């Protein structure tokens, strides 16, 4: 029911869903650039329209909002304190390895504002997990949302 409703909304809004074939069972999905507050509701519509139970890292302050925090957690939000390390990468790696299906979406810039480079937590997670990285995007001009490709980690952060 939710999947059909989400597909109807996406189509009514004029958006096209993009997804390469052969989706892996475990994957880290990087969403870049993350430039708009609209990324979140569009991302949820994409998630629901494909029936994908992925999770996503979200700043901890969003999770502290009354009622909203509980709802964000229910739809897949995982709280991240961007100012301090709390073993989130290590915990997530264990979860990925022990789950038959695990997709996690991260925004490597860590903000919607301009940043001079990406945070590296997602890269360490990608490298240690051995899972493919899904390259996700939202193109507001073309009204496309999806995953462009899957890539494997070479172990050379600068090259990747």
Coordinates of N, CA and C in Angstrom, one line a residue:
X1 N 0.8 -1.2 0.0 CA 0.0 0.0 0.0 C 0.9 1.3 0.0
X2 N 1.8 1.3 0.9 CA 2.7 2.5 1.0 C 3.5 2.6 -0.2
X3 N 4.0 1.5 -0.8 CA 4.8 1.5 -2.0 C 4.0 2.1 -3.2
X4 N 2.8 1.7 -3.3 CA 1.9 2.2 -4.4 C 1.6 3.6 -4.2
X5 N 1.3 4.1 -3.0 CA 1.1 5.5 -2.8 C 2.3 6.3 -3.1
X6 N 3.5 5.9 -2.6 CA 4.7 6.6 -2.9 C 5.0 6.7 -4.4
X7 N 4.8 5.7 -5.1 CA 5.0 5.7 -6.6 C 4.0 6.6 -7.2
X8 N 2.8 6.7 -6.8 CA 1.8 7.6 -7.3 C 2.2 9.0 -7.1
X9 N 2.6 9.3 -5.9 CA 3.1 10.7 -5.5 C 4.3 11.1 -6.4
X10 N 5.3 10.2 -6.5 CA 6.5 10.5 -7.3 C 6.1 10.8 -8.7
X11 N 5.2 10.0 -9.3 CA 4.8 10.2 -10.7 C 4.0 11.5 -10.8
X12 N 3.1 11.7 -9.8 CA 2.2 13.0 -9.9 C 3.1 14.2 -9.8
X13 N 4.2 14.1 -9.1 CA 5.1 15.3 -9.0 C 6.0 15.4 -10.2
X14 N 6.0 14.4 -11.1 CA 6.8 14.5 -12.3 C 8.2 13.9 -12.2
X15 N 8.4 13.2 -11.2 CA 9.8 12.6 -10.9 C 10.0 11.3 -11.6
X16 N 11.2 11.0 -11.9 CA 11.6 9.7 -12.5 C 12.5 9.0 -11.5
X17 N 12.3 7.7 -11.3 CA 13.1 6.9 -10.4 C 14.2 6.2 -11.2
X18 N 15.4 6.3 -10.8 CA 16.6 5.8 -11.4 C 17.2 4.7 -10.5
X19 N 17.4 3.5 -11.1 CA 18.1 2.4 -10.3 C 18.7 1.5 -11.3
X20 N 20.0 1.3 -11.1 CA 20.7 0.3 -11.9 C 20.3 -1.2 -11.5
X21 N 20.4 -2.1 -12.4 CA 20.0 -3.5 -12.1 C 20.9 -4.1 -11.1
X22 N 20.5 -5.3 -10.6 CA 21.4 -6.1 -9.7 C 21.7 -5.4 -8.4
X23 N 20.7 -4.9 -7.7 CA 21.0 -4.2 -6.4 C 21.6 -5.2 -5.4
X24 N 22.7 -4.9 -4.7 CA 23.3 -5.8 -3.8 C 22.5 -5.8 -2.5
X25 N 22.6 -6.9 -1.7 CA 21.9 -7.1 -0.5 C 22.5 -6.2 0.6
X26 N 23.8 -5.9 0.6 CA 24.4 -5.0 1.6 C 25.0 -3.9 0.8
X27 N 24.8 -2.7 1.2 CA 25.3 -1.5 0.5 C 25.3 -0.3 1.3
X28 N 26.4 0.5 1.1 CA 26.4 1.9 1.6 C 26.0 2.8 0.5
X29 N 25.1 3.7 0.7 CA 24.7 4.6 -0.3 C 25.1 6.0 0.0
X30 N 25.8 6.7 -0.8 CA 26.3 8.0 -0.6 C 25.4 9.0 -1.4
X31 N 24.8 9.9 -0.7 CA 23.9 10.9 -1.3 C 24.6 12.3 -1.4
X32 N 25.0 12.7 -2.6 CA 25.7 13.9 -2.7 C 25.3 14.6 -4.0
X33 N 25.2 15.9 -4.0 CA 25.2 16.8 -2.9 C 23.9 16.7 -2.1
X34 N 24.0 17.1 -0.9 CA 22.8 17.2 0.0 C 22.6 18.7 0.3
X35 N 21.8 19.3 -0.5 CA 21.7 20.8 -0.6 C 20.4 21.4 -0.2
X36 N 19.4 20.6 0.1 CA 18.1 21.1 0.3 C 17.3 20.3 1.4
X37 N 16.5 21.0 2.1 CA 15.6 20.4 3.1 C 14.6 19.4 2.4
X38 N 14.4 19.6 1.1 CA 13.5 18.7 0.3 C 14.1 17.4 0.0
X39 N 15.4 17.3 0.2 CA 16.1 16.0 0.0 C 15.5 14.9 0.9
X40 N 15.2 15.2 2.1 CA 14.6 14.2 3.0 C 13.3 13.7 2.6
X41 N 12.3 14.5 2.4 CA 11.0 14.0 1.9 C 11.1 13.2 0.6
X42 N 11.9 13.8 -0.4 CA 12.0 13.1 -1.6 C 12.7 11.7 -1.5
X43 N 13.7 11.7 -0.6 CA 14.5 10.5 -0.3 C 13.5 9.4 0.3
X44 N 12.7 9.9 1.2 CA 11.7 8.9 1.8 C 10.7 8.4 0.7
X45 N 10.3 9.3 -0.2 CA 9.4 8.8 -1.2 C 10.1 7.8 -2.1
X46 N 11.4 8.0 -2.4 CA 12.2 7.1 -3.2 C 12.3 5.8 -2.5
X47 N 12.6 5.8 -1.2 CA 12.7 4.6 -0.3 C 11.4 3.8 -0.4
X48 N 10.3 4.5 -0.1 CA 9.0 3.8 0.0 C 8.6 3.3 -1.4
X49 N 8.8 4.1 -2.5 CA 8.4 3.7 -3.8 C 9.1 2.4 -4.3
X50 N 10.3 2.2 -3.8 CA 11.0 1.0 -4.2 C 10.9 -0.1 -3.2
X51 N 10.2 0.1 -2.1 CA 10.1 -0.9 -1.0 C 11.4 -1.2 -0.4
X52 N 12.3 -0.2 -0.3 CA 13.7 -0.4 0.2 C 13.8 -0.1 1.7
X53 N 14.1 -1.0 2.5 CA 14.2 -0.7 4.0 C 15.5 -0.1 4.4
X54 N 16.0 0.9 3.6 CA 17.3 1.4 4.0 C 17.2 2.3 5.2
X55 N 18.3 2.5 5.9 CA 18.5 3.4 7.0 C 19.3 4.6 6.5
X56 N 19.4 5.6 7.4 CA 20.1 6.8 7.0 C 20.7 7.4 8.2
X57 N 21.9 8.0 8.1 CA 22.5 8.7 9.2 C 21.9 10.1 9.2
X58 N 21.5 10.6 10.3 CA 21.0 12.0 10.5 C 21.5 12.6 11.7
X59 N 21.7 13.9 11.7 CA 22.3 14.6 12.8 C 21.4 14.4 14.1
X60 N 22.1 14.3 15.2 CA 21.4 14.0 16.4 C 20.4 15.0 16.9
X61 N 20.6 16.3 16.5 CA 19.7 17.3 16.9 C 18.3 17.1 16.3
X62 N 18.2 16.5 15.1 CA 16.9 16.2 14.5 C 16.2 15.1 15.2
X63 N 17.0 14.2 15.9 CA 16.3 13.1 16.6 C 15.8 13.6 18.0
X64 N 16.2 14.8 18.4 CA 15.8 15.2 19.7 C 14.5 16.0 19.7
X65 N 13.9 16.2 18.5 CA 12.7 17.0 18.3 C 11.5 16.1 18.9
X66 N 10.7 16.7 19.7 CA 9.6 15.9 20.2 C 8.7 15.3 19.1
X67 N 8.3 14.1 19.2 CA 7.5 13.3 18.3 C 8.3 13.1 17.0
X68 N 8.9 14.1 16.4 CA 9.6 14.0 15.1 C 10.7 13.0 15.2
X69 N 11.5 13.1 16.3 CA 12.6 12.2 16.5 C 12.2 10.7 16.5
X70 N 11.1 10.4 17.2 CA 10.6 9.0 17.2 C 10.2 8.6 15.8
X71 N 9.5 9.5 15.1 CA 9.1 9.2 13.7 C 10.3 9.0 12.8
X72 N 11.3 9.8 12.9 CA 12.5 9.7 12.1 C 13.2 8.4 12.4
X73 N 13.3 8.0 13.6 CA 13.9 6.7 14.0 C 13.1 5.5 13.4
X74 N 11.7 5.7 13.4 CA 10.9 4.6 12.8 C 11.0 4.5 11.3
X75 N 11.3 5.5 10.6 CA 11.5 5.5 9.2 C 12.9 5.2 8.7
X76 N 13.8 4.9 9.7 CA 15.1 4.5 9.4 C 16.3 5.4 9.9
X77 N 16.0 6.4 10.6 CA 17.0 7.4 11.0 C 17.9 6.8 12.1
X78 N 19.2 7.0 11.9 CA 20.2 6.6 12.9 C 21.0 7.9 13.3
X79 N 20.9 8.2 14.6 CA 21.4 9.5 15.1 C 22.9 9.5 15.1
X80 N 23.5 10.6 14.6 CA 24.9 10.8 14.5 C 25.3 12.2 15.1
X81 N 26.2 12.1 16.1 CA 26.7 13.3 16.7 C 27.9 13.7 15.8
X82 N 27.8 14.7 15.1 CA 28.9 15.1 14.1 C 30.1 15.8 14.8
X83 N 30.0 16.1 16.1 CA 31.1 16.8 16.7 C 32.0 15.8 17.5
X84 N 31.5 14.6 17.7 CA 32.3 13.6 18.5 C 32.1 12.2 18.0
X85 N 33.2 11.4 18.0 CA 33.1 10.0 17.6 C 32.6 9.2 18.8
X86 N 31.7 8.3 18.4 CA 31.1 7.5 19.5 C 31.0 6.0 19.0
X87 N 31.9 5.6 18.2 CA 32.0 4.2 17.7 C 30.9 3.8 16.7
X88 N 30.2 4.8 16.1 CA 29.1 4.6 15.2 C 29.6 3.7 14.0
X89 N 30.8 4.0 13.5 CA 31.3 3.3 12.3 C 31.5 1.8 12.7
X90 N 32.1 1.6 13.8 CA 32.4 0.2 14.2 C 31.1 -0.6 14.4
X91 N 30.2 0.1 15.1 CA 28.9 -0.6 15.4 C 28.1 -0.9 14.1
X92 N 28.2 0.1 13.2 CA 27.5 -0.1 11.9 C 28.1 -1.2 11.1
X93 N 29.5 -1.3 11.1 CA 30.2 -2.4 10.4 C 29.7 -3.8 10.9
X94 N 29.6 -3.9 12.2 CA 29.2 -5.2 12.8 C 27.7 -5.5 12.4
X95 N 26.9 -4.5 12.4 CA 25.5 -4.7 11.9 C 25.4 -5.1 10.5
X96 N 26.2 -4.4 9.6 CA 26.2 -4.8 8.2 C 26.6 -6.2 8.0
X97 N 27.7 -6.6 8.7 CA 28.2 -8.0 8.5 C 27.3 -9.0 9.0
X98 N 26.5 -8.7 10.0 CA 25.6 -9.7 10.6 C 24.2 -9.7 10.0
X99 N 23.9 -8.8 9.1 CA 22.5 -8.7 8.5 C 22.5 -9.3 7.1
X100 N 21.5 -10.0 6.8 CA 21.3 -10.5 5.4 C 21.0 -9.4 4.4
X101 N 20.4 -8.3 4.9 CA 20.1 -7.2 4.0 C 20.4 -5.9 4.9
X102 N 21.2 -5.0 4.3 CA 21.6 -3.8 5.1 C 22.0 -2.7 4.1
X103 N 21.2 -1.7 4.0 CA 21.5 -0.5 3.2 C 21.5 0.7 4.1
X104 N 22.5 1.5 4.0 CA 22.6 2.7 4.8 C 23.0 3.9 3.9
X105 N 22.2 5.0 4.0 CA 22.4 6.2 3.2 C 23.2 7.2 4.1
X106 N 24.2 7.8 3.6 CA 24.9 8.8 4.3 C 25.2 10.0 3.3
X107 N 25.3 11.2 3.9 CA 25.7 12.4 3.1 C 27.1 12.7 3.6
X108 N 28.1 12.5 2.7 CA 29.5 12.6 3.1 C 29.9 14.0 3.5
X109 N 29.2 15.0 3.0 CA 29.6 16.4 3.4 C 29.2 16.7 4.8
X110 N 28.2 15.9 5.3 CA 27.8 16.1 6.7 C 26.9 17.3 6.9
X111 N 26.5 18.0 5.9 CA 25.8 19.3 6.0 C 25.1 19.6 4.7
X112 N 24.1 20.5 4.7 CA 23.5 21.0 3.5 C 24.3 22.3 3.0
X113 N 25.1 22.8 3.9 CA 25.9 24.0 3.5 C 27.1 23.6 2.7
X114 N 27.7 24.6 2.1 CA 29.0 24.3 1.4 C 30.0 23.9 2.4
X115 N 30.7 22.8 2.0 CA 31.9 22.4 2.8 C 33.0 22.1 1.9
X116 N 34.2 22.3 2.4 CA 35.4 22.2 1.7 C 35.9 20.7 1.9
X117 N 35.2 19.8 1.3 CA 35.6 18.4 1.4 C 34.5 17.6 2.1
X118 N 34.7 16.3 2.1 CA 33.8 15.3 2.7 C 34.3 14.8 4.0
X119 N 33.5 14.5 4.9 CA 33.9 13.8 6.2 C 34.3 12.4 5.8
X120 N 35.1 11.8 6.6 CA 35.7 10.5 6.2 C 35.1 9.2 6.8
X121 N 34.2 9.4 7.7 CA 33.5 8.3 8.4 C 32.9 7.3 7.4
X122 N 32.2 7.9 6.4 CA 31.5 7.0 5.5 C 32.6 6.1 4.7
X123 N 33.7 6.7 4.4 CA 34.8 6.0 3.6 C 35.3 4.9 4.5
X124 N 35.6 5.1 5.7 CA 36.1 4.0 6.6 C 35.0 2.9 6.7
X125 N 33.8 3.3 6.8 CA 32.7 2.3 6.8 C 32.7 1.5 5.5
X126 N 32.8 2.2 4.4 CA 32.8 1.5 3.1 C 33.9 0.6 3.0
X127 N 35.1 1.0 3.3 CA 36.3 0.2 3.2 C 36.2 -1.0 4.1
X128 N 35.9 -0.8 5.3 CA 35.8 -2.0 6.3 C 34.7 -2.9 6.0
X129 N 33.6 -2.5 5.4 CA 32.5 -3.4 5.2 C 32.7 -4.3 4.0
X130 N 33.4 -3.8 3.0 CA 33.6 -4.6 1.8 C 32.4 -4.6 0.9
X131 N 31.4 -3.8 1.2 CA 30.2 -3.6 0.5 C 30.3 -2.6 -0.6
X132 N 29.5 -2.7 -1.7 CA 29.5 -1.7 -2.7 C 29.0 -0.4 -2.2
X133 N 29.4 0.7 -2.9 CA 28.9 2.0 -2.6 C 27.9 2.4 -3.7
X134 N 26.7 2.7 -3.3 CA 25.7 3.2 -4.3 C 25.8 4.7 -4.4
X135 N 25.9 5.2 -5.6 CA 26.1 6.6 -5.9 C 24.7 7.2 -6.1
X136 N 24.1 7.8 -5.1 CA 22.8 8.4 -5.2 C 22.8 9.9 -5.5
X137 N 21.7 10.3 -6.1 CA 21.6 11.7 -6.4 C 20.1 12.1 -6.5
X138 N 19.9 13.4 -6.3 CA 18.6 14.0 -6.6 C 18.9 15.2 -7.6
X139 N 18.3 15.1 -8.8 CA 18.5 16.1 -9.8 C 17.2 16.9 -9.9
X140 N 17.2 18.1 -9.3 CA 16.0 18.9 -9.3 C 15.6 19.4 -10.7
X141 N 16.6 19.7 -11.5 CA 16.3 20.2 -12.8 C 15.7 19.2 -13.7
X142 N 16.2 17.9 -13.7 CA 15.7 16.8 -14.5 C 14.6 16.1 -13.8
X143 N 14.4 16.4 -12.5 CA 13.4 15.6 -11.7 C 13.7 14.1 -11.7
X144 N 14.9 13.8 -11.4 CA 15.4 12.4 -11.3 C 15.9 12.2 -9.9
X145 N 15.6 11.0 -9.4 CA 16.1 10.6 -8.1 C 16.5 9.1 -8.2
X146 N 17.6 8.8 -7.6 CA 18.0 7.4 -7.6 C 19.4 7.1 -7.4
X147 N 19.8 5.9 -7.7 CA 21.2 5.5 -7.6 C 21.8 5.3 -9.0
X148 N 22.8 6.0 -9.3 CA 23.4 6.1 -10.6 C 24.2 4.8 -10.9
X149 N 25.0 4.3 -9.9 CA 25.9 3.2 -10.1 C 26.3 2.6 -8.8
X150 N 27.0 1.4 -8.8 CA 27.6 0.8 -7.6 C 29.0 0.7 -7.9
X151 N 29.9 1.0 -6.9 CA 31.3 0.9 -7.1 C 31.9 0.2 -5.8
X152 N 33.1 -0.4 -6.0 CA 33.8 -1.1 -5.0 C 34.9 -0.2 -4.5
X153 N 35.3 -0.3 -3.2 CA 36.4 0.5 -2.6 C 37.7 -0.1 -3.0
X154 N 38.6 0.8 -3.5 CA 40.0 0.4 -3.9 C 40.9 0.3 -2.7
X155 N 40.5 1.1 -1.6 CA 41.4 1.2 -0.4 C 42.3 2.4 -0.5
X156 N 42.3 3.1 -1.6 CA 43.0 4.4 -1.8 C 42.0 5.5 -1.7
X157 N 41.9 6.2 -0.5 CA 40.9 7.2 -0.3 C 41.0 8.3 -1.3
X158 N 42.1 8.8 -1.6 CA 42.2 9.9 -2.6 C 41.8 9.5 -4.0
X159 N 42.1 8.3 -4.4 CA 41.7 7.8 -5.7 C 40.2 7.6 -5.8
X160 N 39.7 7.0 -4.7 CA 38.2 6.7 -4.7 C 37.4 8.0 -4.6

